[in-house]
C-alpha positions as CSV (number, residue, x, y, z in Angstrom):
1,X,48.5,47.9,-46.0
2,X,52.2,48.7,-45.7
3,X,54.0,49.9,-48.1
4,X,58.4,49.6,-48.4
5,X,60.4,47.8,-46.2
6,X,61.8,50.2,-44.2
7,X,58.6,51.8,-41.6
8,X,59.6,52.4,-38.1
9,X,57.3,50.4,-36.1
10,X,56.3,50.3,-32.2
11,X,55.1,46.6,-31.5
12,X,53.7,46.7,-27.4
13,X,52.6,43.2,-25.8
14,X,49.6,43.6,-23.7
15,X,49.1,42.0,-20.8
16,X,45.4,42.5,-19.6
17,X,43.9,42.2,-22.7
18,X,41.1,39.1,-23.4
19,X,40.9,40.0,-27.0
20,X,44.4,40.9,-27.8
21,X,48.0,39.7,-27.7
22,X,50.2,42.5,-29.4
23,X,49.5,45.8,-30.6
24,X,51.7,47.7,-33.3
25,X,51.9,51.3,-34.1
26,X,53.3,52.1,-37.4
27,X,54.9,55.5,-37.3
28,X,53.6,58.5,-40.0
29,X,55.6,59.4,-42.8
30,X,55.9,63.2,-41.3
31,X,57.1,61.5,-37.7
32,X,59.7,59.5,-39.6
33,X,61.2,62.9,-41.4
34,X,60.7,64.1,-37.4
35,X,62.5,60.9,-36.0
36,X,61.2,60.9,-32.5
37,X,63.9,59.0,-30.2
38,X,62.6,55.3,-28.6
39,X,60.8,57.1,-25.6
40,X,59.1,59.0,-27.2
41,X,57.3,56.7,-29.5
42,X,57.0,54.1,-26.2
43,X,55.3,56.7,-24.6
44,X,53.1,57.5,-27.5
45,X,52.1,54.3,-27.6
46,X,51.3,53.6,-24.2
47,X,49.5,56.8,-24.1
48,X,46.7,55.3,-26.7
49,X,46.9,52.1,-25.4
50,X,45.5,53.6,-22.2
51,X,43.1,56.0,-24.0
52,X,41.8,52.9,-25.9
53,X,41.7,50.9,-22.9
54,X,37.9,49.0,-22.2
55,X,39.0,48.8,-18.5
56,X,39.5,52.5,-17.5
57,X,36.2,54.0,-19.3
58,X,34.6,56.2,-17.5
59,X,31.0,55.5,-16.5
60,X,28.8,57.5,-19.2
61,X,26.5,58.5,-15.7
62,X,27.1,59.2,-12.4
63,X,25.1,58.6,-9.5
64,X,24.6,62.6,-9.3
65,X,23.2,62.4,-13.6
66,X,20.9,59.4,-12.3
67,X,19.8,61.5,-9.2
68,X,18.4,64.3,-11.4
69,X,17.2,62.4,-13.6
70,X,14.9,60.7,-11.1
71,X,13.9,63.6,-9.3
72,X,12.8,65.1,-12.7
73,X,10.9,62.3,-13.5
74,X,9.4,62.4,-10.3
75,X,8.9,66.4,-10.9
76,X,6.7,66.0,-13.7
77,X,5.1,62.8,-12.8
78,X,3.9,65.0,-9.6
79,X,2.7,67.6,-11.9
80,X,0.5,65.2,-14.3
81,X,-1.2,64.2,-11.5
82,X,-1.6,67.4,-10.3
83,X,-2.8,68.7,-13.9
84,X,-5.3,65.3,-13.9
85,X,-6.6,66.4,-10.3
86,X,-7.2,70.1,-11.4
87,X,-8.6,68.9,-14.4
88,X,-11.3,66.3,-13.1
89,X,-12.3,68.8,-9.9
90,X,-13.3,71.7,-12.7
C-alpha cells in the first residue's frame, strides 16, 4: 500500500514477459532523502528485472553434477553387489 502522493516511482514495460505487462519500482524512503538521478534508478531497475528474470536462470545441475552423481550411484551399486557376492560365497 502506498502511502502520500508524492513517491518517486520507476514504471519499466516488459517486453518478453508471458505473465507480465509493466513492472514498477517504488523508491525507499532513505533513497528519496539520497535522490538518485534517472539513470541510476533505470539501471537499478533493470538490474532486478534481469536478476528476477525466469529466462536467464541458471540450470540448478550441470552435466558435470549429473556425471558424478551417476558414477556414484554406479560406485555403490558395484559395491552392494560385491558385498552380496562376498556375503553368499562365505
Amino acid at each position: 500500500m502506498m502511502k502520500g502522493c508524492q513517491r518517486r516511482m520507476v514504471m519499466m514495460p516488459t517486453r518478453t514477459s508471458a505473465l507480465f505487462e509493466t513492472a514498477y519500482f517504488v523508491l525507499k524512503e532513505e533513497a528519496e532523502a539520497r535522490r538518485p538521478s534517472e539513470s541510476e534508478m533505470l539501471c537499478e531497475a533493470m538490474r532486478i528485472l534481469e536478476e528476477n528474470s525466469l529466462t536467464k536462470r541458471e540450470p540448478r545441475f550441470t552435466r558435470r553434477h549429473l556425471l558424478f552423481a551417476f558414477l556414484y550411484g554406479l560406485f555403490l551399486g558395484a559395491l552392494a553387489v560385491a558385498l552380496a557376492v562376498l556375503l553368499r560365497a562365505s
